[in-house]
Tab-separated table of C-alpha atoms and ligand atoms in Angstrom:
chain	number	residue	atom	x	y	z
A	111	MET	CA	0.000	0.000	0.000
A	112	VAL	CA	1.142	3.532	-0.730
A	113	ASP	CA	0.863	6.413	1.733
A	114	THR	CA	-0.877	9.421	0.154
A	115	SER	CA	-1.176	11.409	3.368
A	116	THR	CA	0.398	14.839	3.580
A	117	SER	CA	0.934	17.494	6.191
A	118	ILE	CA	0.399	21.262	6.105
A	119	CYS	CA	1.799	23.250	9.058
A	120	GLY	CA	1.684	20.127	11.218
A	121	VAL	CA	-1.942	19.351	10.325
A	122	LYS	CA	-2.293	15.923	8.743
A	123	LEU	CA	-4.450	15.374	5.634
A	124	LYS	CA	-5.324	11.750	4.831
A	125	ASN	CA	-4.850	12.587	1.149
A	126	PRO	CA	-3.704	15.749	-0.699
A	127	THR	CA	-7.059	16.695	-2.293
A	128	VAL	CA	-8.645	19.848	-0.892
A	129	LEU	CA	-12.006	21.365	-1.823
A	130	ALA	CA	-11.010	24.815	-3.138
A	131	SER	CA	-12.904	27.895	-1.998
A	132	GLY	CA	-15.951	29.011	-3.970
A	133	ILE	CA	-17.842	25.783	-4.531
A	134	LEU	CA	-20.073	23.816	-2.125
A	135	GLY	CA	-18.579	25.909	0.658
A	136	VAL	CA	-21.504	27.905	2.028
A	137	THR	CA	-23.380	25.378	4.174
A	138	ALA	CA	-22.254	22.803	6.719
A	139	ALA	CA	-24.322	20.199	4.853
A	140	SER	CA	-22.423	20.649	1.580
A	141	LEU	CA	-18.997	20.769	3.258
A	142	LEU	CA	-19.790	17.585	5.196
A	143	ARG	CA	-20.897	15.932	1.980
A	144	VAL	CA	-17.593	16.817	0.291
A	145	ALA	CA	-15.688	15.401	3.270
A	146	ARG	CA	-17.708	12.170	3.070
A	147	SER	CA	-16.878	12.000	-0.647
A	148	GLY	CA	-13.200	11.669	0.137
A	149	ALA	CA	-11.622	15.154	0.193
A	150	GLY	CA	-8.566	15.429	2.444
A	151	ALA	CA	-9.651	18.915	3.588
A	152	VAL	CA	-12.359	21.429	2.701
A	153	THR	CA	-12.418	25.201	2.236
A	154	THR	CA	-15.429	27.446	2.846
A	155	LYS	CA	-16.653	30.094	0.423
A	156	SER	CA	-15.012	33.378	1.439
A	157	MET	CA	-16.755	35.021	4.391
A	158	GLY	CA	-16.898	38.796	4.439
A	159	PRO	CA	-17.298	41.586	6.979
A	160	VAL	CA	-20.891	42.428	5.991
A	161	LYS	CA	-23.771	40.719	4.224
A	162	ARG	CA	-23.368	40.970	0.439
A	163	GLU	CA	-25.776	39.933	-2.294
A	164	GLY	CA	-23.117	39.382	-4.957
A	165	HIS	CA	-23.630	40.030	-8.646
A	166	LYS	CA	-26.823	39.513	-10.613
A	167	ASN	CA	-27.127	36.534	-12.976
A	168	PRO	CA	-25.535	35.451	-15.232
A	169	ILE	CA	-22.563	34.884	-12.950
A	170	ILE	CA	-20.993	31.939	-14.747
A	171	VAL	CA	-20.248	31.073	-18.371
A	172	GLU	CA	-18.523	28.030	-19.800
A	173	VAL	CA	-15.691	28.357	-22.313
A	174	GLU	CA	-13.404	25.832	-23.935
A	175	GLY	CA	-11.174	24.436	-21.208
A	176	GLY	CA	-12.906	26.056	-18.287
A	177	ILE	CA	-15.351	28.607	-16.975
A	178	LEU	CA	-15.520	32.306	-16.210
A	179	ASN	CA	-17.247	33.329	-13.007
A	180	ALA	CA	-18.139	36.584	-11.351
A	181	VAL	CA	-20.181	35.625	-8.329
A	182	GLY	CA	-19.250	38.862	-6.597
A	183	LEU	CA	-18.232	37.543	-3.185
A	184	PRO	CA	-21.755	37.032	-1.857
A	185	CYS	CA	-21.945	36.157	1.828
A	186	PRO	CA	-24.379	36.197	4.733
A	187	GLU	CA	-23.890	38.257	7.899
A	188	PRO	CA	-20.561	37.206	9.429
A	189	GLY	CA	-22.355	35.897	12.521
A	190	GLU	CA	-24.447	33.611	10.357
A	191	ALA	CA	-21.444	32.379	8.339
A	192	ILE	CA	-19.477	31.703	11.524
A	193	GLU	CA	-22.423	29.767	13.005
A	194	GLU	CA	-22.425	27.585	9.865
A	195	LEU	CA	-18.659	27.110	10.224
A	196	LYS	CA	-19.177	26.036	13.840
A	197	LYS	CA	-21.730	23.473	12.698
A	198	THR	CA	-19.299	22.240	10.026
A	199	LEU	CA	-16.466	21.849	12.528
A	200	LYS	CA	-18.684	19.897	14.899
A	201	GLY	CA	-19.659	17.281	12.307
A	202	ILE	CA	-16.587	16.934	10.082
A	203	ASN	CA	-13.669	14.492	10.179
A	204	VAL	CA	-11.205	16.365	7.932
A	205	PRO	CA	-9.434	19.722	8.413
A	206	VAL	CA	-11.481	22.831	7.598
A	207	ILE	CA	-10.013	25.915	5.953
A	208	ALA	CA	-12.031	29.065	6.658
A	209	SER	CA	-11.732	31.492	3.737
A	210	PHE	CA	-12.462	35.185	4.233
A	211	TYR	CA	-11.853	38.669	2.854
A	212	GLY	CA	-12.022	42.252	4.023
A	213	ARG	CA	-12.342	45.679	2.449
A	214	THR	CA	-9.652	47.390	4.475
A	215	VAL	CA	-6.493	46.145	6.208
A	216	GLU	CA	-8.190	46.529	9.604
A	217	GLU	CA	-11.245	44.590	8.484
A	218	PHE	CA	-9.094	41.601	7.516
A	219	GLY	CA	-7.861	41.500	11.128
A	220	GLU	CA	-11.340	41.924	12.607
A	221	ILE	CA	-12.959	39.145	10.620
A	222	ALA	CA	-9.968	36.835	11.196
A	223	GLU	CA	-10.367	37.365	14.930
A	224	ARG	CA	-14.083	36.581	14.844
A	225	ILE	CA	-13.660	33.435	12.728
A	226	SER	CA	-10.808	32.215	14.943
A	227	GLU	CA	-13.127	32.000	17.946
A	228	VAL	CA	-14.708	28.836	16.501
A	229	LYS	CA	-11.243	27.358	15.817
A	230	PRO	CA	-11.088	26.223	12.188
A	231	ASP	CA	-7.922	24.266	11.343
A	232	PHE	CA	-6.720	27.047	9.024
A	233	LEU	CA	-7.605	30.563	7.926
A	234	GLU	CA	-7.297	31.306	4.219
A	235	VAL	CA	-7.252	34.943	3.276
A	236	ASN	CA	-8.616	35.784	-0.148
A	237	ILE	CA	-6.614	38.799	-1.299
A	238	SER	CA	-7.050	37.779	-4.880
A	239	CYS	CA	-10.666	37.990	-6.073
A	240	PRO	CA	-10.518	39.409	-9.586
A	241	ASN	CA	-14.151	40.534	-9.775
A	242	VAL	CA	-14.656	43.336	-7.337
A	243	ARG	CA	-12.177	45.967	-8.403
A	244	ASP	CA	-14.691	48.773	-8.618
A	245	GLU	CA	-15.652	48.679	-4.968
A	246	PHE	CA	-12.349	47.602	-3.461
A	247	GLY	CA	-9.893	49.242	-5.841
A	248	LYS	CA	-7.059	47.081	-7.132
A	249	PRO	CA	-6.986	43.531	-5.714
A	250	PHE	CA	-4.866	43.577	-2.525
A	251	GLY	CA	-2.962	40.554	-3.739
A	252	SER	CA	-1.303	42.393	-6.588
A	253	ASN	CA	0.579	44.748	-4.270
A	254	ALA	CA	3.403	43.208	-2.236
A	255	GLU	CA	3.330	45.887	0.467
A	256	LEU	CA	-0.438	45.719	0.953
A	257	ALA	CA	-0.363	41.912	0.955
A	258	ALA	CA	2.271	42.109	3.693
A	259	ARG	CA	0.253	44.558	5.786
A	260	ILE	CA	-2.855	42.350	5.577
A	261	THR	CA	-0.843	39.269	6.520
A	262	GLU	CA	0.662	41.070	9.533
A	263	GLU	CA	-2.724	42.375	10.625
A	264	ILE	CA	-4.223	38.870	10.545
A	265	LYS	CA	-1.229	37.339	12.327
A	266	ASN	CA	-1.674	39.942	15.082
A	267	SER	CA	-5.353	38.995	15.404
A	268	SER	CA	-5.246	35.198	15.309
A	269	ARG	CA	-3.080	32.211	16.211
A	270	ILE	CA	-4.715	29.871	13.680
A	271	PRO	CA	-2.324	28.852	10.852
A	272	LEU	CA	-2.758	31.333	8.006
A	273	ILE	CA	-2.876	30.447	4.322
A	274	VAL	CA	-2.560	33.432	1.969
A	275	LYS	CA	-4.202	32.837	-1.411
A	276	LEU	CA	-2.333	34.545	-4.223
A	277	THR	CA	-3.500	35.841	-7.555
A	278	PRO	CA	-1.654	34.838	-10.735
A	279	ASN	CA	-2.503	38.225	-12.218
A	280	VAL	CA	0.791	39.886	-11.323
A	281	SER	CA	4.060	40.360	-13.132
A	282	ASP	CA	6.124	38.732	-10.366
A	283	ILE	CA	4.394	36.234	-8.068
A	284	LYS	CA	7.709	35.503	-6.322
A	285	GLU	CA	7.766	39.034	-4.933
A	286	ILE	CA	4.283	38.648	-3.417
A	287	ALA	CA	5.092	35.182	-2.048
A	288	ARG	CA	8.285	36.435	-0.385
A	289	SER	CA	6.474	39.402	1.066
A	290	VAL	CA	3.674	37.360	2.703
A	291	GLU	CA	6.130	34.766	4.019
A	292	ASP	CA	8.247	37.530	5.560
A	293	SER	CA	5.088	38.924	7.189
A	294	GLY	CA	4.211	35.652	8.892
A	295	ALA	CA	2.092	33.622	6.450
A	296	ASP	CA	2.191	29.928	7.382
A	297	CYS	CA	1.227	28.606	3.941
A	298	ILE	CA	0.483	29.892	0.434
A	299	SER	CA	-2.332	28.736	-1.798
A	300	ALA	CA	-2.047	29.500	-5.486
A	301	ILE	CA	-3.599	30.276	-7.792
A	302	ASN	CA	-6.905	32.107	-7.582
A	303	SER	CA	-8.695	32.521	-10.886
A	304	LEU	CA	-6.888	34.002	-13.875
A	305	GLY	CA	-7.783	37.172	-15.667
A	306	PRO	CA	-10.380	38.438	-15.444
A	307	GLY	CA	-11.590	37.417	-18.888
A	308	MET	CA	-14.634	38.279	-20.961
A	309	VAL	CA	-17.129	36.478	-23.210
A	310	ILE	CA	-19.403	38.315	-25.678
A	311	ASP	CA	-22.628	36.837	-27.068
A	312	ILE	CA	-22.351	37.691	-30.775
A	313	GLU	CA	-26.148	37.543	-31.242
A	314	THR	CA	-26.843	40.258	-28.692
A	315	GLY	CA	-23.452	41.898	-29.074
A	316	LYS	CA	-23.267	42.099	-25.269
A	317	PRO	CA	-21.031	40.568	-22.620
A	318	ILE	CA	-22.620	37.431	-21.152
A	319	LEU	CA	-21.692	37.997	-17.517
A	320	SER	CA	-23.629	40.702	-15.704
A	321	ASN	CA	-20.299	41.876	-14.282
A	322	LYS	CA	-18.892	41.804	-17.868
A	323	PHE	CA	-15.647	40.239	-16.616
A	324	GLY	CA	-15.061	37.023	-14.700
A	325	GLY	CA	-12.193	35.011	-13.240
A	326	ILE	CA	-11.102	32.093	-15.437
A	327	SER	CA	-10.692	28.636	-13.934
A	328	GLY	CA	-10.427	25.072	-15.184
A	329	PRO	CA	-7.867	23.069	-17.179
A	330	ALA	CA	-7.002	26.012	-19.455
A	331	ILE	CA	-5.244	27.764	-16.557
A	332	LYS	CA	-3.318	24.720	-15.300
A	333	PRO	CA	0.007	25.600	-16.994
A	334	VAL	CA	-0.105	29.049	-15.379
A	335	ALA	CA	-0.843	27.469	-11.989
A	336	ILE	CA	1.997	24.958	-12.383
A	337	ARG	CA	4.445	27.748	-13.270
A	338	CYS	CA	3.291	29.896	-10.321
A	339	VAL	CA	3.624	27.024	-7.828
A	340	TYR	CA	7.051	26.178	-9.267
A	341	GLU	CA	8.225	29.779	-8.825
A	342	ILE	CA	6.722	30.093	-5.340
A	343	TYR	CA	8.430	26.859	-4.266
A	344	GLU	CA	11.763	28.280	-5.429
A	345	THR	CA	11.161	31.413	-3.353
A	346	VAL	CA	9.675	30.412	0.029
A	347	GLU	CA	10.054	27.734	2.705
A	348	ILE	CA	6.385	27.554	3.755
A	349	PRO	CA	4.147	24.847	2.262
A	350	ILE	CA	2.022	25.448	-0.840
A	351	ILE	CA	-1.487	24.313	-1.748
A	352	GLY	CA	-1.529	24.174	-5.550
A	353	ILE	CA	-4.791	25.103	-7.247
A	354	GLY	CA	-5.748	25.606	-10.876
A	355	GLY	CA	-7.219	23.254	-13.430
A	356	ILE	CA	-6.669	19.954	-11.626
A	357	GLN	CA	-9.130	17.350	-12.856
A	358	ASN	CA	-7.385	13.985	-12.650
A	359	GLY	CA	-4.635	12.125	-10.834
A	360	GLY	CA	-2.012	13.132	-13.376
A	361	ASP	CA	-2.821	16.814	-12.889
A	362	ALA	CA	-2.537	16.428	-9.114
A	363	ILE	CA	0.827	14.673	-9.460
A	364	GLU	CA	2.102	17.402	-11.787
A	365	MET	CA	1.084	20.080	-9.268
A	366	ILE	CA	2.736	18.180	-6.411
A	367	MET	CA	5.902	17.743	-8.472
A	368	ALA	CA	5.853	21.531	-9.080
A	369	GLY	CA	6.115	21.995	-5.302
A	370	ALA	CA	2.641	21.697	-3.779
A	371	SER	CA	2.061	19.687	-0.592
A	372	ALA	CA	-1.676	19.488	-1.345
A	373	VAL	CA	-3.938	20.338	-4.281
A	374	GLY	CA	-7.131	22.398	-4.419
A	375	ILE	CA	-9.987	21.281	-6.651
A	376	GLY	CA	-12.841	23.583	-7.632
A	377	THR	CA	-13.978	23.726	-11.245
A	378	ALA	CA	-13.598	19.948	-11.662
A	379	VAL	CA	-16.137	19.426	-8.863
A	380	TRP	CA	-18.573	21.620	-10.785
A	381	LYS	CA	-17.797	19.929	-14.101
A	382	ARG	CA	-17.304	16.293	-13.119
A	383	GLY	CA	-19.131	15.809	-9.840
A	384	ILE	CA	-18.361	15.276	-6.204
A	385	ASP	CA	-16.711	11.870	-6.626
A	386	ILE	CA	-13.752	13.670	-8.248
A	387	PHE	CA	-11.837	13.497	-4.933
A	388	GLU	CA	-11.995	9.686	-4.765
A	389	ARG	CA	-11.163	9.355	-8.447
A	390	ILE	CA	-8.106	11.598	-8.194
A	391	CYS	CA	-6.915	9.700	-5.103
A	392	LEU	CA	-7.323	6.368	-6.845
A	393	GLU	CA	-5.357	7.557	-9.876
A	394	LEU	CA	-2.682	8.985	-7.592
A	395	GLU	CA	-2.373	5.650	-5.744
A	396	GLU	CA	-2.170	3.700	-9.000
A	397	PHE	CA	0.575	5.996	-10.285
A	398	MET	CA	2.548	5.727	-7.059
A	399	GLN	CA	2.258	1.945	-7.075
A	400	SER	CA	3.270	1.540	-10.702
A	401	HIS	CA	6.144	4.022	-10.359
A	402	LYS	CA	7.361	2.561	-7.051
A	403	TYR	CA	6.717	5.574	-4.844
A	404	SER	CA	5.759	4.636	-1.297
A	405	HIS	CA	5.033	8.071	0.208
A	406	LEU	CA	3.629	11.286	-1.230
A	407	ASP	CA	6.675	13.192	0.126
A	408	GLU	CA	8.761	11.572	-2.603
A	409	LEU	CA	6.677	13.386	-5.235
A	410	ILE	CA	6.650	16.819	-3.624
A	411	ALA	CA	8.805	19.272	-5.608
A	412	LYS	CA	10.331	16.472	-7.658
A	413	SER	CA	10.678	18.817	-10.648
A	414	HIS	CA	13.154	20.923	-8.653
A	415	GLN	CA	15.600	18.070	-7.980
B	287	LIG	C1	-15.147	35.267	-6.938
B	287	LIG	C2	-14.139	35.269	-6.013
B	287	LIG	C3	-12.887	34.793	-6.350
B	287	LIG	O1	-11.856	34.795	-5.477
B	287	LIG	C4	-12.671	34.312	-7.644
B	287	LIG	O2	-11.464	33.846	-7.989
B	287	LIG	C5	-13.688	34.309	-8.556
B	287	LIG	C6	-14.918	34.776	-8.208
B	287	LIG	C7	-16.460	35.827	-6.638
B	287	LIG	O3	-17.061	35.570	-5.593
B	287	LIG	O4	-16.916	36.582	-7.504
């Protein structure tokens, strides 16, 4: 038998597949269902400082090799979201990553503090949503100094291990990675969605998404994600959760070989169904067996050796 378990900041995952933020992450019921389906860890949809409706439909459009989405960071009152997180933590048997965002540096600290009271296994800060520029200005994650200030603020407000989720939409992701590590981040997840991109309906002559632009995810962005994880691994010592276009065991192995200790799966859950976690794990085990690997550690960052 091969050992596919992995460890992030001392927290053990029975396998490296993680439900990425943004899908099936709003209710305890859906998160528990994902855990029962075999995910090694689950991530909530990003919680915010105030109730938000999000964008009007259409918020998602399929393209070749992936999807564009502009959900608009909808969330309930923080109290309500935290209550749901509490319920999730009570019933679940895998680590839970609580994703959140703020509108100002101070707000990131405040919401982190509130979420930490119910003790999720990790916090994941979303400084990389590509869809809400108008209200929030430039995404925080594209500015190394701002990313550092947010990381510091959260680390001063919480003792829960902090994952900082980076955007690929920067000219130098190494600079951002270094900056958040120096400011106390315990782990990096990368990448958030690419773009934003745009799709126009040629019959109406209008953009399909109500927000016009949406973050691109799915297999089309995998090579960008692999390159980002590779560069981040070269730059920092903290562990990496690799996300972006993973839909089978081979994709997960490639991401792990790029330097990830675990892999996030989002669009493939939407596209292929909830049994994707078990299928990826099975393919990973078969590969390890046939290639004579006994532990996942032997695959991590193999492309750097
Ligand atoms: C949304 C948030 C994200 O971080 C992302 O990558 C795509 C969409 C959203 O809620 O709109």
